[in-house]
Amino acid sequence: MNLFEEISWVQFQQQESIKRLPLNEQVAQYNSYLAELSRQRYLYSQWLANQNKGPKQLTLQNIGVLLQEDLFDLEQENGSKILITEYA
């Protein structure tokens, strides 16, 4: 199935495996073909969108403060707390 070229109704009807079917079955087959083509195009567009994103950008986040054994904050000389950080 070529995702970039849709077969017209006339071209579809002229295929050997289709033209011997009753008209209602031809219509059903063509609708099925169009639905599958649409689904494949959507999946391709989703795949393509994810290819252009590149690696996830991580940000530095504070997750806590450093504690002493007695569970009091361990502070720097200027009185500020020592933060524990991670990339997420």
PDB file of C-alpha atoms in Angstrom, residues 62-68 71-74 80-85:
ATOM      1  CA  ASN A  62      15.051  19.845  44.222  1.00  0.00           C
ATOM      2  CA  ILE A  63      13.936  16.603  45.866  1.00  0.00           C
ATOM      3  CA  GLY A  64      14.922  17.237  49.476  1.00  0.00           C
ATOM      4  CA  VAL A  65      17.499  18.579  51.906  1.00  0.00           C
ATOM      5  CA  LEU A  66      20.526  16.939  53.500  1.00  0.00           C
ATOM      6  CA  LEU A  67      19.869  15.895  57.107  1.00  0.00           C
ATOM      7  CA  GLN A  68      22.171  15.108  60.018  1.00  0.00           C
ATOM      8  CA  LEU A  71      17.299  14.513  61.439  1.00  0.00           C
ATOM      9  CA  PHE A  72      17.981  18.243  61.720  1.00  0.00           C
ATOM     10  CA  ASP A  73      18.879  20.113  58.539  1.00  0.00           C
ATOM     11  CA  LEU A  74      22.575  20.218  57.709  1.00  0.00           C
ATOM     12  CA  SER A  80      21.239  27.966  53.891  1.00  0.00           C
ATOM     13  CA  LYS A  81      20.190  24.355  53.596  1.00  0.00           C
ATOM     14  CA  ILE A  82      22.056  21.857  51.430  1.00  0.00           C
ATOM     15  CA  LEU A  83      19.606  20.774  48.729  1.00  0.00           C
ATOM     16  CA  ILE A  84      19.473  17.321  47.159  1.00  0.00           C
ATOM     17  CA  THR A  85      18.756  17.606  43.447  1.00  0.00           C
TER      18      THR A  85
END
